[in-house]
Structure formats: structure tokens, C-alpha cells
mmCIF file of C-alpha atoms in Angstrom:
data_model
loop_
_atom_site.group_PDB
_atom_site.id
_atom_site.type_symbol
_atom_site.label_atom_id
_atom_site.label_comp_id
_atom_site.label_asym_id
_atom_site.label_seq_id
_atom_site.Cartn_x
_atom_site.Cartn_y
_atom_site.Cartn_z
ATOM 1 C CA UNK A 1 20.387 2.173 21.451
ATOM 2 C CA UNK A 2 16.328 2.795 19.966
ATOM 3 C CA UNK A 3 15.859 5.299 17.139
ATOM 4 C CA UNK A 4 12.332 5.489 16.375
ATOM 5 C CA UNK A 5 11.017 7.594 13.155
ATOM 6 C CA UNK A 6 7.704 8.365 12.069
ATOM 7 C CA UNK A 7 6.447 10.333 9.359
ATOM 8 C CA UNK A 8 3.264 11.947 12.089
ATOM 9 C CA UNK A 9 3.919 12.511 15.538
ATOM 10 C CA UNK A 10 2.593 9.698 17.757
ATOM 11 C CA UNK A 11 2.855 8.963 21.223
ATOM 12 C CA UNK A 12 3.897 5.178 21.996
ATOM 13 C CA UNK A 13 1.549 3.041 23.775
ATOM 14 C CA UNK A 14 2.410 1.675 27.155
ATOM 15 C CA UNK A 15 3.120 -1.994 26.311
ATOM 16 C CA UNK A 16 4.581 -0.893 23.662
ATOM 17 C CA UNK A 17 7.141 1.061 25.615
ATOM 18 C CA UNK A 18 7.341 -1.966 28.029
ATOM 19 C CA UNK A 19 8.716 -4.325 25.266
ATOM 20 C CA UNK A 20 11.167 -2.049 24.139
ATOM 21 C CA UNK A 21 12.583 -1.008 27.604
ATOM 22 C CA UNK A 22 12.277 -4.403 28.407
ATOM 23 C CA UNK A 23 14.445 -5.610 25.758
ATOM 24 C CA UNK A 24 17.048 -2.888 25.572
ATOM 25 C CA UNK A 25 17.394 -2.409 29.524
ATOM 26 C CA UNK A 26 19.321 -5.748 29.370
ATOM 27 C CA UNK A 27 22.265 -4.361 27.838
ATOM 28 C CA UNK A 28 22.492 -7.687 25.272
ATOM 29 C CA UNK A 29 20.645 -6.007 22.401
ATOM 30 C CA UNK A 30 21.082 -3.486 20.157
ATOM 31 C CA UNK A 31 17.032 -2.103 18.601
ATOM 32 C CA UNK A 32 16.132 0.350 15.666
ATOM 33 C CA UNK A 33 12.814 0.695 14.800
ATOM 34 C CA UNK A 34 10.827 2.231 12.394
ATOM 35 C CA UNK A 35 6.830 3.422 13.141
ATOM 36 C CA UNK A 36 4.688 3.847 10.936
ATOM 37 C CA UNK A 37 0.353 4.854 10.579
ATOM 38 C CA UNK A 38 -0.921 2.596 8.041
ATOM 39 C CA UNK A 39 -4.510 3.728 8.411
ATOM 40 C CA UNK A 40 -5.741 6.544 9.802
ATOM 41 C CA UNK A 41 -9.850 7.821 9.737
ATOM 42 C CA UNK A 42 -12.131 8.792 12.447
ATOM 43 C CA UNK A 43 -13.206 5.513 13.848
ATOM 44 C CA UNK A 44 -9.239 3.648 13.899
ATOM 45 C CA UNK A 45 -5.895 4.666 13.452
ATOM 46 C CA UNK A 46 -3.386 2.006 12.629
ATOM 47 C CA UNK A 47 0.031 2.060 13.323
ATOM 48 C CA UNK A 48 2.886 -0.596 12.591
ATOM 49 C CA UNK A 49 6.141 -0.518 14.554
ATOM 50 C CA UNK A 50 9.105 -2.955 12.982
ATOM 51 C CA UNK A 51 12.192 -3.371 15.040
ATOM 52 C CA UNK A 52 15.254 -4.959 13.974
ATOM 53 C CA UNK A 53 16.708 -6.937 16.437
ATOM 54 C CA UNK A 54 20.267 -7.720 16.555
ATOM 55 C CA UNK A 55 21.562 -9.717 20.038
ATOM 56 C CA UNK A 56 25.181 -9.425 20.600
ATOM 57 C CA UNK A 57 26.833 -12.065 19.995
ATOM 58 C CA UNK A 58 24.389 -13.852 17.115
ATOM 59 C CA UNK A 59 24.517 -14.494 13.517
ATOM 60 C CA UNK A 60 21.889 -12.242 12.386
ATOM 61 C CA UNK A 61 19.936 -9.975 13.378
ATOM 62 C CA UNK A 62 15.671 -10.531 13.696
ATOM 63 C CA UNK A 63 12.804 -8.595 12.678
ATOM 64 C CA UNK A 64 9.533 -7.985 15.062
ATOM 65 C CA UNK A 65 6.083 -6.216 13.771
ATOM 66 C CA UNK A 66 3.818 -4.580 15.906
ATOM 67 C CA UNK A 67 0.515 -3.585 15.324
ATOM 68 C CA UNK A 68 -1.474 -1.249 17.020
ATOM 69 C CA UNK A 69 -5.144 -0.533 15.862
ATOM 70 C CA UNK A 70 -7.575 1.477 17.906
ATOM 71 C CA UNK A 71 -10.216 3.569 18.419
ATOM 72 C CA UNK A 72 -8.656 7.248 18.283
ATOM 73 C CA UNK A 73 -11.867 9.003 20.126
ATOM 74 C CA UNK A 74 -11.780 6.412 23.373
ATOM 75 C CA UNK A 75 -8.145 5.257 22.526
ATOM 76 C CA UNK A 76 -9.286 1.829 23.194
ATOM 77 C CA UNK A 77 -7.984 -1.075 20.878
ATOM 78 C CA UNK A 78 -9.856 -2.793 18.728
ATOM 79 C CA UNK A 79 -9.788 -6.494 18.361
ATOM 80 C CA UNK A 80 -9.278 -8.163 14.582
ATOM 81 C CA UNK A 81 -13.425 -9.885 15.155
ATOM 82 C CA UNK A 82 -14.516 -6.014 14.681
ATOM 83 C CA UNK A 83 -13.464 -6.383 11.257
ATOM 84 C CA UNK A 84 -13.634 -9.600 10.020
ATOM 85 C CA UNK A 85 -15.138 -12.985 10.897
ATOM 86 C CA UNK A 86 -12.702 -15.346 12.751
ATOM 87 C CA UNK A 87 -13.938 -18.570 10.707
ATOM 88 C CA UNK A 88 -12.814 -21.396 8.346
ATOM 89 C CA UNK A 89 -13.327 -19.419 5.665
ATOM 90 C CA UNK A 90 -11.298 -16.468 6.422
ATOM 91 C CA UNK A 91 -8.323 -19.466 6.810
ATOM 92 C CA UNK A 92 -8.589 -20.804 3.563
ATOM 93 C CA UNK A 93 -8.495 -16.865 2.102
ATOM 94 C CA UNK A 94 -5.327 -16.381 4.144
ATOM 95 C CA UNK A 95 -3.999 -20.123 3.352
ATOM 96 C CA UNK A 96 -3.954 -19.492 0.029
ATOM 97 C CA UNK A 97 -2.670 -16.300 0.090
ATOM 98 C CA UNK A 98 -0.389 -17.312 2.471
ATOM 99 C CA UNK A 99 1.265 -20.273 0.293
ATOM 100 C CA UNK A 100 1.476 -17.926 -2.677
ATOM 101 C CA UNK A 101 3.619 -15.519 -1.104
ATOM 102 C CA UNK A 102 5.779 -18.548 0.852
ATOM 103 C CA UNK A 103 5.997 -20.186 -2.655
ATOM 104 C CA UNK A 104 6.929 -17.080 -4.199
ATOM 105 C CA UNK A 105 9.784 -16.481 -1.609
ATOM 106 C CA UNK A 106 11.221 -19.904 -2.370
ATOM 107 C CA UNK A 107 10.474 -19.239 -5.767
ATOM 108 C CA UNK A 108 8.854 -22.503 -6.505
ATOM 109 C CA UNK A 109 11.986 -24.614 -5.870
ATOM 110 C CA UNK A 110 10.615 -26.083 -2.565
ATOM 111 C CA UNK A 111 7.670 -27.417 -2.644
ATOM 112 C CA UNK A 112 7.285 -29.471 0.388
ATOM 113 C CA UNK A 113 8.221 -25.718 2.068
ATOM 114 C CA UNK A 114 4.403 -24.867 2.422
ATOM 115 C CA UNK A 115 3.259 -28.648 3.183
ATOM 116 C CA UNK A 116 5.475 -28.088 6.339
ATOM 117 C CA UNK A 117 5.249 -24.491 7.267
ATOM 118 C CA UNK A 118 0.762 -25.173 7.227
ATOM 119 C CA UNK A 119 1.408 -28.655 9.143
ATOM 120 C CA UNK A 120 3.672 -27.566 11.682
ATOM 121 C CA UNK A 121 3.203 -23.706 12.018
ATOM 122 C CA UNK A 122 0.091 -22.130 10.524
ATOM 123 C CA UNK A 123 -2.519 -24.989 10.869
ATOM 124 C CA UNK A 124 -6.667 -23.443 10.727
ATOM 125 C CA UNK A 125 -6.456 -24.568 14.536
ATOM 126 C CA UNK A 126 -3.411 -22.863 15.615
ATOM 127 C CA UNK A 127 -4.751 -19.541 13.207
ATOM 128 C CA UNK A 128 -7.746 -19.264 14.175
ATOM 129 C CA UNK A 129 -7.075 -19.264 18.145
ATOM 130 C CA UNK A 130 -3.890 -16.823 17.386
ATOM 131 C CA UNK A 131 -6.315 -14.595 15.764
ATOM 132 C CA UNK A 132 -8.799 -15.065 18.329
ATOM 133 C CA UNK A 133 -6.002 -14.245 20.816
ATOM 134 C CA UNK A 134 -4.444 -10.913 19.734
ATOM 135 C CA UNK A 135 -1.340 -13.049 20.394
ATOM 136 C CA UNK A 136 1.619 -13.245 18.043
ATOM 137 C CA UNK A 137 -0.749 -13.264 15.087
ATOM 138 C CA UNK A 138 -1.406 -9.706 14.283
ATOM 139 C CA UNK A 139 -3.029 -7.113 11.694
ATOM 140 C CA UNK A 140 -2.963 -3.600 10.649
ATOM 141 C CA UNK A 141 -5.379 -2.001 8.213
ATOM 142 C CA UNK A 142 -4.115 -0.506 5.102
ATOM 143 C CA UNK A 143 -6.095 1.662 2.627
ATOM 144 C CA UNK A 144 -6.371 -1.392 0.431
ATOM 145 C CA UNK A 145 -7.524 -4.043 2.875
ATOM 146 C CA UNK A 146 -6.359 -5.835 6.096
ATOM 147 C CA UNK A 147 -2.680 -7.091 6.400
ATOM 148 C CA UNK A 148 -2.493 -10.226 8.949
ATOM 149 C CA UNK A 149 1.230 -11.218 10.037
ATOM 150 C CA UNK A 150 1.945 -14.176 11.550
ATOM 151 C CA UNK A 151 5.647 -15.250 12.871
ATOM 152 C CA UNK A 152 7.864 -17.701 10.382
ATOM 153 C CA UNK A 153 10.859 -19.247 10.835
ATOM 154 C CA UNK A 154 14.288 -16.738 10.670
ATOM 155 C CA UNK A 155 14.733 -18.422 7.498
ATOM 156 C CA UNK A 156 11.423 -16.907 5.856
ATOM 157 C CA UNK A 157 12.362 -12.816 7.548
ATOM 158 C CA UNK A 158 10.731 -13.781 11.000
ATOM 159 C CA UNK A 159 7.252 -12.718 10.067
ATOM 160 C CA UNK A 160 4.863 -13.008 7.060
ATOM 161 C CA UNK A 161 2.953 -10.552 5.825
ATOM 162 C CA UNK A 162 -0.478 -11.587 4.076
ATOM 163 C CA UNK A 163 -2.644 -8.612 2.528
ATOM 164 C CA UNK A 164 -6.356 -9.203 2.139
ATOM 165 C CA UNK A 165 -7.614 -6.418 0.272
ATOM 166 C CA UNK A 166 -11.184 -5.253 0.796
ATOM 167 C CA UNK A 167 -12.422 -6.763 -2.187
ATOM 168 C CA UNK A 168 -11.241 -10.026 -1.357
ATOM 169 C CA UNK A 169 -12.594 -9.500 2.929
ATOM 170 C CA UNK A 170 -16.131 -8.516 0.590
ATOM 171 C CA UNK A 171 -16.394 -11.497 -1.553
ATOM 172 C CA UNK A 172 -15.757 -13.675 1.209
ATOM 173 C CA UNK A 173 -18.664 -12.789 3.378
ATOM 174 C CA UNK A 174 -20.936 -12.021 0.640
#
């Protein structure tokens, strides 16, 4: 069973039809989504699709984002190097960020949580070829700056969400 809403009419892209028919053809999950444009102007549209998950048969259910940002005259997509450097410096922006909200969702009880989750997860190698990639690292623009989310353990709600606003994206390549 899929229900999709969406506030504007949108037509789903091809692979993202392919994961959900994928998925659901099995028979061994049950999918609602929501879609949603984040951003929308004349030279990119973004639009975020989250799906909750729920195999039959498992604990809990998960939660997957997917981001789609493209070029809405040539409908081509547009990679996350259009809008920002992929560098050391955008990793230690997002790092920080990054531990601030993990922190915050522990709420400073475990400390050692961010230690691991940077060591074994979300090290500057691993980020910067996942953003490189267009892989399971992923981003969406919204009117107040660029939103990267990465996949976390079930533990942390499956994926991370890490807003750099445009002030922040400005500063760091000034």
C-alpha cells in the first residue's frame, strides 16, 4: 500500500518510481510517503520525498529521505558541487553542525555518542566521497539554506538532517 501527498502537483521521477515499485512489489512491506517541494524558482525546484518503512514482521518501522533537485527548464538534476564546494571546509561546517544536533538528540548524556558516530560513520573521507557521489548522502535546498542528510543508525531516526543556512554556505567561502 503507497499513499503519496503533496501540497503542488508533481510528477514522480523515474528512479524514483523504481524504488518504490521495487520495494512494495515484494509483498513484505507496507510504504506511506509524504512529498514535498522545498524550493522552488526558475533555475531548481527541490523536492523531498520521506517514506516510512515498516517490513512485516520487524520491530519498527524505518524512515528514508529522498531528494530530488533539478533544473525545471531541461529537467536535468543538478549535482550538490553546483552549489557548494565539496572541501574540508564545508566538513568541518557540517561536523559541527552535525554533533550539535546528535548531542542535542542525546541531550548531552552521551558523550562518546558523537566520538563514535564521526569515527565510524561520518568521517571527512567517507563525507566528502558520499557527497561527491550523489550516493546515500543527500541535500535539498530550502529558502533558508542547503539541508544535507546523511543515513544514522535506527537508533538516531535513520537519517540526519543538517541545515546550512545561506549565511553560514556565505561566510564559509568568503
Amino acid at each position: 500500500r503507497i499513499s503519496l501527498w503533496c501540497s503542488e502537483s508533481i510528477e514522480l521521477s523515474q528512479p524514483h518510481a523504481g524504488v518504490i515499485n521495487g520495494i512494495s512489489a515484494s509483498g513484505h512491506y507496507d510504504i506511506i510517503g509524504e512529498a514535498r517541494i522545498t524550493y522552488s524558482s526558475d533555475d531548481v525546484v527541490s523536492i523531498v520525498t520521506e517514506l516510512l518503512i515498516n517490513q512485516k514482521n520487524a520491530a519498527h518501522p524505518c524512515y528514508l529521505l529522498l531528494a530530488y533537485n533539478y533544473d525545471p527548464s531541461t529537467l536535468e538534476m543538478i549535482p550538490f558541487a553546483d552549489f557548494c564546494r565539496i572541501d574540508g571546509e564545508l566538513y568541518s561546517v557540517f561536523s559541527s553542525e552535525a554533533e550539535k544536533k546528535i548531542m542535542n538528540l542525546c541531550d548531552g548524556k552521551w558523550p562518546d555518542t558523537w566520538k563514535s558516530f564521526e569515527e565510524e560513520i561520518c568521517s571527512q573521507d567517507v563525507f566528502l566521497m558520499q557527497m561527491n557521489a550523489g550516493g546515500e548522502y543527500t541535500y535539498y535546498l530550502a529558502e533558508s539554506g542547503i539541508v544535507i542528510s546523511i543515513p544514522v543508525p535506527h537508533s538516531l531516526g535513520d537519517y540526519l538532517e543538517v541545515e546550512l543556512t545561506a549565511d553560514l554556505v556565505e561566510k564559509l567561502y568568503s
